[in-house]
Short mmCIF file of C-alpha atoms in Angstrom, two decimals:
data_model
loop_
_atom_site.label_atom_id
_atom_site.label_comp_id
_atom_site.label_asym_id
_atom_site.label_seq_id
_atom_site.Cartn_x
_atom_site.Cartn_y
_atom_site.Cartn_z
CA UNK A 43 -0.72 -0.37 66.72
CA UNK A 44 -2.30 -3.87 66.81
CA UNK A 45 -1.84 -6.69 64.42
CA UNK A 46 -4.98 -8.22 62.89
CA UNK A 47 -5.43 -11.91 63.69
CA UNK A 48 -5.54 -14.37 60.83
CA UNK A 49 -9.32 -14.65 61.13
CA UNK A 50 -9.84 -10.86 61.14
CA UNK A 51 -7.41 -10.41 58.25
CA UNK A 52 -9.06 -13.23 56.19
CA UNK A 53 -12.11 -11.03 55.72
CA UNK A 54 -9.77 -8.61 53.83
CA UNK A 55 -7.98 -11.34 51.90
CA UNK A 56 -11.18 -12.98 50.68
CA UNK A 57 -12.81 -9.79 49.50
CA UNK A 58 -13.12 -9.28 45.74
CA UNK A 59 -14.91 -6.91 43.41
CA UNK A 60 -18.11 -8.88 43.82
CA UNK A 61 -17.66 -10.42 47.30
CA UNK A 62 -18.00 -7.49 49.72
CA UNK A 63 -17.20 -8.60 53.23
CA UNK A 64 -18.85 -5.85 55.25
CA UNK A 65 -21.94 -6.05 57.41
CA UNK A 66 -24.76 -3.59 57.57
CA UNK A 67 -27.55 -2.70 60.06
CA UNK A 68 -30.68 -0.69 59.51
CA UNK A 69 -31.91 1.18 62.61
CA UNK A 70 -35.34 2.82 62.57
CA UNK A 71 -35.40 5.66 65.06
CA UNK A 72 -38.47 7.53 66.42
CA UNK A 73 -37.55 11.12 67.40
CA UNK A 74 -41.09 11.70 68.72
CA UNK A 75 -40.83 9.02 71.47
CA UNK A 76 -39.53 10.06 74.81
CA UNK A 77 -39.64 13.76 73.99
CA UNK A 78 -36.10 13.86 72.51
CA UNK A 79 -35.38 16.58 69.91
CA UNK A 80 -33.75 15.49 66.65
CA UNK A 81 -31.52 17.39 64.31
CA UNK A 82 -28.76 15.99 62.15
CA UNK A 83 -26.25 18.47 63.59
CA UNK A 84 -26.94 17.41 67.22
CA UNK A 85 -27.03 13.76 66.23
CA UNK A 86 -23.59 14.01 64.57
CA UNK A 87 -22.21 16.01 67.48
CA UNK A 88 -23.30 13.32 69.93
CA UNK A 89 -21.56 10.70 67.85
CA UNK A 90 -18.43 12.79 67.98
CA UNK A 91 -18.60 13.03 71.77
CA UNK A 92 -18.60 9.23 72.07
CA UNK A 93 -15.78 8.39 69.68
CA UNK A 94 -13.22 8.26 72.50
CA UNK A 95 -15.25 5.36 74.00
CA UNK A 96 -14.71 3.25 70.87
CA UNK A 97 -11.07 3.69 69.84
CA UNK A 98 -11.26 1.32 66.88
CA UNK A 99 -13.65 3.72 65.13
CA UNK A 100 -10.56 5.88 64.46
CA UNK A 101 -8.34 2.99 63.30
CA UNK A 102 -7.58 2.01 59.72
CA UNK A 103 -5.77 -0.93 58.11
CA UNK A 104 -2.06 -0.56 57.35
CA UNK A 105 -0.55 -3.29 55.21
CA UNK A 106 2.81 -4.86 55.81
CA UNK A 107 5.19 -4.32 52.82
CA UNK A 108 4.81 -7.02 50.18
CA UNK A 109 2.00 -8.50 52.28
CA UNK A 110 4.48 -10.71 54.06
CA UNK A 111 2.36 -10.74 57.25
CA UNK A 112 -1.07 -9.85 58.44
CA UNK A 113 -1.77 -6.10 58.43
CA UNK A 114 -1.96 -3.90 61.50
CA UNK A 115 -4.51 -1.47 62.87
CA UNK A 116 -3.20 2.08 63.15
CA UNK A 117 -4.87 5.29 64.19
CA UNK A 118 -5.88 7.41 61.27
CA UNK A 119 -4.04 10.78 61.51
CA UNK A 120 -6.40 12.18 58.87
CA UNK A 121 -9.54 11.07 60.57
CA UNK A 122 -12.51 13.22 59.65
CA UNK A 123 -16.00 12.45 61.00
CA UNK A 124 -17.56 13.96 57.88
CA UNK A 125 -16.17 11.07 55.80
CA UNK A 126 -18.09 8.58 57.96
CA UNK A 127 -21.52 10.03 58.71
CA UNK A 128 -23.63 11.31 55.90
CA UNK A 129 -27.12 12.77 55.60
CA UNK A 130 -29.49 11.37 52.97
CA UNK A 131 -32.89 12.86 52.25
CA UNK A 132 -35.32 10.73 50.28
CA UNK A 133 -38.66 11.88 48.92
CA UNK A 134 -41.46 11.66 51.41
CA UNK A 135 -43.26 9.53 52.33
CA UNK A 136 -40.61 6.82 52.07
CA UNK A 137 -41.74 3.25 52.93
CA UNK A 138 -40.07 -0.12 53.23
CA UNK A 139 -39.53 -0.65 49.49
CA UNK A 140 -37.66 2.64 49.10
CA UNK A 141 -35.66 2.10 52.24
CA UNK A 142 -34.74 -1.46 51.25
CA UNK A 143 -33.54 -0.25 47.86
CA UNK A 144 -31.29 2.33 49.57
CA UNK A 145 -29.84 -0.22 51.92
CA UNK A 146 -29.18 -2.55 49.02
CA UNK A 147 -27.37 0.20 47.14
CA UNK A 148 -25.20 1.08 50.12
CA UNK A 149 -24.43 -2.61 50.71
CA UNK A 150 -23.34 -2.94 47.07
CA UNK A 151 -20.45 -0.55 47.44
CA UNK A 152 -16.99 -1.71 48.67
CA UNK A 153 -15.41 0.21 51.53
CA UNK A 154 -12.42 2.51 51.29
CA UNK A 155 -9.60 0.77 53.09
CA UNK A 156 -7.61 4.01 53.38
CA UNK A 157 -10.03 5.10 56.06
CA UNK A 158 -11.48 3.52 59.19
CA UNK A 159 -13.83 0.79 58.03
CA UNK A 160 -17.24 2.11 59.03
CA UNK A 161 -19.99 4.45 57.77
CA UNK A 162 -23.30 5.79 59.01
CA UNK A 163 -25.92 7.03 56.57
CA UNK A 164 -28.72 9.04 58.25
CA UNK A 165 -31.94 8.91 56.25
CA UNK A 166 -34.61 11.57 56.82
CA UNK A 167 -38.06 11.73 55.23
CA UNK A 168 -39.55 8.44 56.50
CA UNK A 169 -43.19 7.89 57.41
CA UNK A 170 -44.36 9.45 60.66
CA UNK A 171 -41.28 11.63 60.89
CA UNK A 172 -39.03 8.67 61.70
CA UNK A 173 -35.32 8.57 60.90
CA UNK A 174 -33.25 5.67 59.64
CA UNK A 175 -29.54 5.00 60.21
CA UNK A 176 -27.81 2.64 57.86
CA UNK A 177 -24.63 1.47 59.59
CA UNK A 178 -21.91 -0.28 57.68
CA UNK A 179 -18.80 -1.96 59.13
CA UNK A 180 -16.19 -4.21 57.62
CA UNK A 181 -16.24 -7.74 59.00
CA UNK A 182 -12.50 -7.42 59.72
CA UNK A 183 -13.50 -4.74 62.30
CA UNK A 184 -16.57 -6.26 63.84
CA UNK A 185 -18.48 -9.50 64.51
CA UNK A 186 -21.85 -10.12 66.01
CA UNK A 187 -20.84 -9.83 69.65
CA UNK A 188 -18.32 -7.03 69.26
CA UNK A 189 -20.79 -5.14 67.09
CA UNK A 190 -23.47 -5.46 69.81
CA UNK A 191 -20.96 -4.28 72.40
CA UNK A 192 -20.03 -1.34 70.30
CA UNK A 193 -23.65 -0.36 69.94
CA UNK A 194 -23.91 -0.26 73.73
CA UNK A 195 -21.51 2.69 73.74
CA UNK A 196 -23.66 4.50 71.22
CA UNK A 197 -26.96 3.64 73.01
CA UNK A 198 -28.57 4.59 76.33
CA UNK A 199 -31.56 3.28 78.28
CA UNK A 200 -33.22 6.72 78.50
CA UNK A 201 -34.06 9.30 75.87
CA UNK A 202 -32.04 12.41 75.20
CA UNK A 203 -28.94 11.20 77.10
CA UNK A 204 -25.71 12.90 76.09
CA UNK A 205 -22.11 12.36 76.93
CA UNK A 206 -19.80 15.16 78.09
CA UNK A 207 -16.93 16.19 75.89
CA UNK A 208 -13.74 14.37 76.74
CA UNK A 209 -11.20 16.67 78.41
CA UNK A 210 -8.29 14.99 76.64
CA UNK A 211 -7.54 15.96 73.13
CA UNK A 212 -7.16 13.03 70.75
CA UNK A 213 -3.61 12.67 69.34
CA UNK A 214 -3.07 9.80 66.87
CA UNK A 215 -0.17 7.53 67.43
CA UNK A 216 2.74 7.82 65.02
CA UNK A 217 2.48 5.73 61.79
CA UNK A 218 4.42 2.45 61.98
CA UNK A 219 7.75 2.21 60.27
CA UNK A 220 7.52 -0.08 57.28
CA UNK A 221 11.06 -1.35 57.74
CA UNK A 222 10.12 -2.38 61.29
CA UNK A 223 7.05 -4.16 60.03
CA UNK A 224 9.09 -5.90 57.35
CA UNK A 225 11.63 -7.01 59.90
CA UNK A 226 8.93 -8.34 62.22
CA UNK A 227 7.39 -10.21 59.32
CA UNK A 228 10.70 -11.95 58.60
CA UNK A 229 11.17 -12.81 62.31
CA UNK A 230 7.63 -14.18 62.54
CA UNK A 231 7.83 -16.19 59.34
CA UNK A 232 9.30 -19.41 60.89
CA UNK A 233 6.22 -19.56 63.08
CA UNK A 234 4.12 -20.28 60.05
CA UNK A 235 5.51 -23.81 60.24
CA UNK A 236 3.03 -24.35 63.06
CA UNK A 237 0.47 -24.86 60.29
CA UNK A 238 1.83 -28.38 59.88
CA UNK A 239 0.89 -29.16 63.46
CA UNK A 240 -2.74 -28.51 62.52
CA UNK A 241 -2.72 -31.26 59.94
CA UNK A 242 -2.70 -34.26 62.35
CA UNK A 243 -5.45 -32.59 64.41
CA UNK A 244 -7.61 -32.04 61.37
CA UNK A 245 -7.06 -35.59 60.07
CA UNK A 246 -7.88 -36.95 63.55
CA UNK A 247 -11.14 -35.02 63.64
CA UNK A 248 -12.13 -36.22 60.16
CA UNK A 249 -11.36 -39.79 61.16
CA UNK A 250 -13.48 -39.41 64.28
CA UNK A 251 -16.41 -38.09 62.29
CA UNK A 252 -16.08 -40.88 59.77
CA UNK A 253 -16.09 -43.43 62.65
CA UNK A 254 -19.30 -41.87 64.04
CA UNK A 255 -20.99 -42.26 60.66
CA UNK A 256 -19.92 -45.96 60.46
CA UNK A 257 -21.40 -46.46 63.95
CA UNK A 258 -24.66 -44.92 62.69
CA UNK A 259 -24.28 -41.92 64.95
CA UNK A 260 -25.81 -38.76 63.58
CA UNK A 261 -23.71 -35.66 63.33
CA UNK A 262 -23.38 -32.29 61.70
CA UNK A 263 -24.64 -31.88 58.13
CA UNK A 264 -21.67 -32.38 55.87
CA UNK A 265 -20.36 -29.52 53.76
CA UNK A 266 -20.27 -30.19 49.99
CA UNK A 267 -23.47 -32.22 50.22
CA UNK A 268 -26.00 -29.44 49.90
CA UNK A 269 -28.47 -29.46 46.96
CA UNK A 270 -28.00 -26.78 44.36
CA UNK A 271 -30.52 -23.92 44.25
CA UNK A 272 -30.77 -20.74 42.12
CA UNK A 273 -28.78 -18.76 44.68
CA UNK A 274 -25.91 -21.24 44.79
CA UNK A 275 -23.82 -19.68 42.04
CA UNK A 276 -21.08 -17.11 41.73
CA UNK A 277 -22.29 -13.67 42.92
CA UNK A 278 -22.25 -10.25 41.31
CA UNK A 279 -21.52 -6.94 43.09
CA UNK A 280 -25.13 -5.77 43.50
CA UNK A 281 -27.21 -6.54 46.63
CA UNK A 282 -30.91 -6.70 47.25
CA UNK A 283 -32.31 -6.57 50.79
CA UNK A 284 -35.62 -7.06 52.58
CA UNK A 285 -36.61 -6.96 56.27
CA UNK A 286 -39.41 -7.81 58.58
CA UNK A 287 -40.14 -8.41 62.23
CA UNK A 288 -42.03 -10.79 64.46
CA UNK A 289 -43.09 -10.99 68.08
CA UNK A 290 -40.43 -12.69 70.16
CA UNK A 291 -43.07 -14.01 72.59
CA UNK A 292 -44.57 -16.05 69.67
CA UNK A 293 -41.18 -17.56 69.05
CA UNK A 294 -40.76 -18.36 72.78
CA UNK A 295 -44.25 -19.96 72.91
CA UNK A 296 -43.29 -22.28 70.07
CA UNK A 297 -39.94 -23.01 71.75
CA UNK A 298 -41.49 -23.83 75.10
CA UNK A 299 -44.30 -25.97 73.70
CA UNK A 300 -42.02 -28.12 71.56
CA UNK A 301 -39.21 -28.19 74.17
CA UNK A 302 -36.60 -26.81 71.79
CA UNK A 303 -34.35 -23.72 71.62
CA UNK A 304 -35.05 -20.30 70.15
CA UNK A 305 -32.29 -20.97 67.53
CA UNK A 306 -34.14 -24.12 66.46
CA UNK A 307 -37.33 -22.17 65.90
CA UNK A 308 -35.45 -19.47 63.93
CA UNK A 309 -33.83 -22.03 61.67
CA UNK A 310 -37.24 -23.78 61.15
CA UNK A 311 -38.80 -20.47 60.22
CA UNK A 312 -36.01 -19.82 57.67
CA UNK A 313 -36.49 -23.38 56.38
CA UNK A 314 -40.26 -22.83 55.94
CA UNK A 315 -39.68 -19.53 54.19
CA UNK A 316 -37.20 -21.10 51.73
CA UNK A 317 -39.46 -24.06 51.11
CA UNK A 318 -42.34 -21.75 50.20
CA UNK A 319 -40.09 -19.56 47.99
CA UNK A 320 -38.48 -22.41 46.12
CA UNK A 321 -41.79 -24.23 45.66
CA UNK A 322 -43.26 -21.17 43.97
CA UNK A 323 -40.26 -21.00 41.64
CA UNK A 324 -40.47 -24.76 40.95
CA UNK A 325 -36.95 -25.11 42.34
CA UNK A 326 -37.47 -27.05 45.62
CA UNK A 327 -34.89 -29.83 46.02
CA UNK A 328 -35.79 -33.22 47.35
CA UNK A 329 -33.06 -32.94 50.01
CA UNK A 330 -32.93 -30.40 52.87
CA UNK A 331 -30.99 -27.13 52.35
CA UNK A 332 -27.96 -26.77 54.54
CA UNK A 333 -27.15 -23.51 56.31
CA UNK A 334 -23.82 -22.41 57.67
CA UNK A 335 -24.55 -21.08 61.18
CA UNK A 336 -21.94 -18.84 62.80
CA UNK A 337 -21.29 -19.65 66.45
CA UNK A 338 -19.73 -17.02 68.77
CA UNK A 339 -16.89 -18.46 70.87
CA UNK A 340 -16.30 -15.28 72.86
CA UNK A 341 -15.57 -16.44 76.40
CA UNK A 342 -14.56 -19.91 75.19
CA UNK A 343 -11.56 -19.12 73.02
CA UNK A 344 -8.04 -19.21 74.50
CA UNK A 345 -7.11 -16.41 72.10
CA UNK A 346 -7.24 -13.07 73.88
CA UNK A 347 -6.54 -10.90 70.83
CA UNK A 348 -8.64 -10.20 67.79
CA UNK A 349 -12.16 -9.07 67.03
CA UNK A 350 -13.79 -12.01 65.29
CA UNK A 351 -14.08 -14.98 67.60
CA UNK A 352 -16.40 -17.27 65.71
CA UNK A 353 -16.82 -20.86 64.66
CA UNK A 354 -19.40 -22.46 62.40
CA UNK A 355 -21.60 -25.42 62.23
CA UNK A 356 -23.72 -26.78 59.39
CA UNK A 357 -27.39 -27.24 60.00
CA UNK A 358 -30.21 -28.85 57.98
CA UNK A 359 -33.22 -26.57 57.58
CA UNK A 360 -35.86 -29.21 56.93
CA UNK A 361 -36.94 -27.73 53.63
CA UNK A 362 -37.84 -31.22 52.46
CA UNK A 363 -40.61 -31.53 55.11
CA UNK A 364 -43.98 -29.95 54.55
CA UNK A 365 -45.42 -30.32 58.05
CA UNK A 366 -44.14 -27.41 60.23
CA UNK A 367 -44.19 -29.40 63.50
CA UNK A 368 -42.27 -32.30 61.95
CA UNK A 369 -39.83 -29.86 60.40
CA UNK A 370 -39.12 -28.21 63.76
CA UNK A 371 -38.54 -31.55 65.49
CA UNK A 372 -36.12 -32.61 62.77
CA UNK A 373 -34.25 -29.34 62.84
CA UNK A 374 -33.96 -29.44 66.67
CA UNK A 375 -32.66 -33.05 66.62
CA UNK A 376 -30.20 -32.19 63.76
CA UNK A 377 -28.94 -29.16 65.70
CA UNK A 378 -28.33 -31.27 68.77
CA UNK A 379 -26.20 -33.70 66.83
CA UNK A 380 -24.44 -30.82 65.04
CA UNK A 381 -23.66 -29.18 68.39
CA UNK A 382 -22.07 -32.37 69.69
CA UNK A 383 -19.66 -32.51 66.74
CA UNK A 384 -19.05 -28.80 66.87
CA UNK A 385 -17.96 -29.18 70.50
CA UNK A 386 -15.56 -31.93 69.40
CA UNK A 387 -13.96 -29.50 66.93
CA UNK A 388 -13.39 -26.92 69.65
CA UNK A 389 -13.76 -23.17 69.88
CA UNK A 390 -10.34 -22.31 68.46
CA UNK A 391 -10.13 -24.55 65.38
CA UNK A 392 -10.98 -21.86 62.79
CA UNK A 393 -8.79 -19.25 64.52
CA UNK A 394 -5.88 -21.72 64.81
CA UNK A 395 -6.00 -22.43 61.04
CA UNK A 396 -6.53 -18.88 59.96
CA UNK A 397 -3.56 -17.44 61.82
CA UNK A 398 -1.29 -19.20 59.31
CA UNK A 399 -3.12 -17.79 56.29
CA UNK A 400 -0.53 -16.40 53.82
CA UNK A 401 -1.92 -13.01 52.64
CA UNK A 402 -0.78 -13.09 49.04
CA UNK A 403 -1.84 -16.72 48.49
CA UNK A 404 -5.30 -16.09 49.98
CA UNK A 405 -5.88 -12.95 47.96
CA UNK A 406 -4.77 -14.55 44.76
CA UNK A 407 -6.91 -17.65 45.41
CA UNK A 408 -9.96 -15.41 46.13
CA UNK A 409 -9.54 -13.55 42.89
CA UNK A 410 -9.06 -16.71 40.77
CA UNK A 411 -12.02 -18.39 42.46
CA UNK A 412 -14.16 -15.32 41.73
CA UNK A 413 -13.07 -14.64 38.16
CA UNK A 414 -13.36 -18.30 37.03
CA UNK A 415 -16.70 -18.68 38.82
CA UNK A 416 -15.43 -21.90 40.40
CA UNK A 417 -18.36 -21.97 42.83
CA UNK A 418 -20.47 -23.27 39.92
CA UNK A 419 -18.06 -26.16 39.19
CA UNK A 420 -17.93 -28.05 42.46
CA UNK A 421 -20.52 -29.43 44.85
CA UNK A 422 -22.39 -26.87 46.90
CA UNK A 423 -20.68 -26.32 50.29
CA UNK A 424 -23.77 -24.82 51.90
CA UNK A 425 -26.81 -23.08 50.57
CA UNK A 426 -26.84 -19.95 52.71
CA UNK A 427 -25.72 -18.37 56.00
CA UNK A 428 -28.18 -18.02 58.84
CA UNK A 429 -27.09 -16.03 61.83
CA UNK A 430 -29.05 -15.46 65.06
CA UNK A 431 -27.62 -12.68 67.26
CA UNK A 432 -28.95 -11.86 70.74
CA UNK A 433 -29.90 -8.23 71.16
CA UNK A 434 -31.15 -5.90 73.88
CA UNK A 435 -34.27 -7.02 75.82
CA UNK A 436 -35.21 -3.42 76.73
CA UNK A 437 -35.80 -0.13 74.87
CA UNK A 438 -32.67 1.58 73.67
CA UNK A 439 -31.91 5.10 72.54
CA UNK A 440 -29.32 5.46 69.80
CA UNK A 441 -27.43 8.69 70.34
CA UNK A 442 -30.45 9.84 72.33
CA UNK A 443 -33.24 8.70 69.91
CA UNK A 444 -35.45 5.69 70.56
CA UNK A 445 -34.75 2.57 68.53
CA UNK A 446 -37.92 1.13 66.97
CA UNK A 447 -36.27 -1.67 64.98
CA UNK A 448 -32.81 -2.97 64.24
CA UNK A 449 -32.40 -5.10 61.06
CA UNK A 450 -29.05 -6.80 60.51
CA UNK A 451 -27.51 -7.76 57.14
CA UNK A 452 -24.45 -10.03 56.81
CA UNK A 453 -22.21 -10.57 53.72
CA UNK A 454 -23.03 -12.97 50.94
CA UNK A 455 -20.49 -15.33 49.42
CA UNK A 456 -19.65 -17.02 46.15
CA UNK A 457 -21.70 -20.20 46.03
CA UNK A 458 -24.07 -18.99 48.75
CA UNK A 459 -25.69 -15.77 47.46
CA UNK A 460 -28.19 -15.39 50.38
CA UNK A 461 -27.74 -14.55 54.03
CA UNK A 462 -30.41 -14.28 56.76
CA UNK A 463 -29.58 -12.57 60.01
CA UNK A 464 -31.96 -12.39 62.92
CA UNK A 465 -31.65 -10.06 65.95
CA UNK A 466 -33.78 -9.94 69.06
CA UNK A 467 -34.69 -6.42 70.01
CA UNK A 468 -36.93 -5.28 72.90
CA UNK A 469 -39.52 -8.01 72.51
CA UNK A 470 -39.25 -8.29 68.73
CA UNK A 471 -37.30 -10.56 66.45
CA UNK A 472 -36.00 -8.55 63.51
CA UNK A 473 -35.15 -10.44 60.28
CA UNK A 474 -32.74 -9.09 57.69
CA UNK A 475 -32.46 -10.75 54.28
CA UNK A 476 -29.62 -9.86 51.90
CA UNK A 477 -28.88 -11.54 48.55
CA UNK A 478 -27.00 -11.14 45.36
CA UNK A 479 -29.42 -9.10 43.27
CA UNK A 480 -28.81 -11.17 40.13
CA UNK A 481 -29.63 -14.43 41.88
CA UNK A 482 -32.50 -13.40 44.16
CA UNK A 483 -34.07 -10.26 42.65
CA UNK A 484 -37.36 -10.84 44.53
CA UNK A 485 -35.84 -11.10 48.03
CA UNK A 486 -38.82 -9.26 49.46
CA UNK A 487 -40.85 -12.44 48.87
CA UNK A 488 -38.71 -14.09 51.56
CA UNK A 489 -39.38 -11.41 54.14
CA UNK A 490 -43.06 -11.37 53.25
CA UNK A 491 -43.39 -15.11 53.91
CA UNK A 492 -42.05 -14.94 57.53
CA UNK A 493 -45.38 -14.06 59.30
CA UNK A 494 -47.30 -16.95 57.67
CA UNK A 495 -44.59 -19.51 58.49
CA UNK A 496 -44.53 -18.36 62.16
CA UNK A 497 -48.36 -18.58 62.24
CA UNK A 498 -48.14 -22.12 60.99
CA UNK A 499 -45.86 -23.05 63.82
CA UNK A 500 -48.03 -21.27 66.35
CA UNK A 501 -51.03 -23.21 65.22
CA UNK A 502 -49.10 -26.45 65.52
CA UNK A 503 -47.87 -25.45 68.99
CA UNK A 504 -51.36 -24.62 70.25
CA UNK A 505 -52.78 -27.83 68.82
CA UNK A 506 -50.11 -29.71 70.71
CA UNK A 507 -51.00 -27.93 73.90
#
């Protein structure tokens, strides 16, 4: 048994009927590469052989009586692999559009909290005999880094690799006693007063930021100052997705020529895509859109427990600038200033606050915020989420089958109905776009615009050279 941290548990508390807080990944596998043989039965059997390497894949959430404390992870005595891996056959030949619709449909369904919070949907019938795996994990159980680490247990660097059966039979631990959990909650309750110690720290940080602005020092883009766009409204339950890929070497060429970072180029590409999209819809604001950018603090946090170790900074995307080179320079400069203020906040600020989150209060607040559509009645906090996750630099074989592409999809939120996640993978940069279907029904237009935006930056880089 292990208690969820406040940050991990907050992804459960803030979930509503329309705000699903799971993440998805679309893996395209090529059974013909490397001489590996594919069958669903052998694929599923190989997954079963590796479960002992990833204990949390057999854990489910167990709530504390009356929600007086954060829930705990417990081993699921009724664990059945058949509930978590499913076979889907779609009419051949299935292309990107059909696959995107299927991913969107799977992403639109909430997860069953009575079981371990993960699923794999194996899709057969793709072009050229390829196979897709649509993975789905709740954000309470995985973040970008832990998700990548988990994938390493399911992947190998050579085709057809298998793992031997474990010699030890799995025996789930006994279910926790609710009276014991209730007693622990009562004992732990006085510790919630530590929340008041966070107030002076927060006020001090805000005062420091205000002083920097008075001294004309640039800093992080401010939340609640983002312009409103069509996707900055309350979200519905349905999701639309799109995906594309680019050559990582092109991104690195742009990075090197302009003397910036890969993340600066990624954010500039997203800014160019959004500028093009909003211009075509006659909805382009005069001010730059602001993205919330998750920042991993694994290795920096003093907190040893928990899965999600993440902070966030707010970054301008330069959507108000037509020239791609000028946009990149502005984004890179803004990111540098944002990083300085982010470092002032510290790696543990979000985790320190969230550990005091009262479950009942947070869940009630999330439901009220959702049902009253309050996101449409206050200034926009941020326009979207953009996440850039480092992936493997070499070929990988998922359960023995070569990975051709790996497209990530994060959650979307009330007030920010679009998320862009980017993952580097064996020399490619894979883009995943996911949106509230009601707000961005033509999300494929965003993915389609990526190559042209990168080409513009490449032309600018080569002219500069």
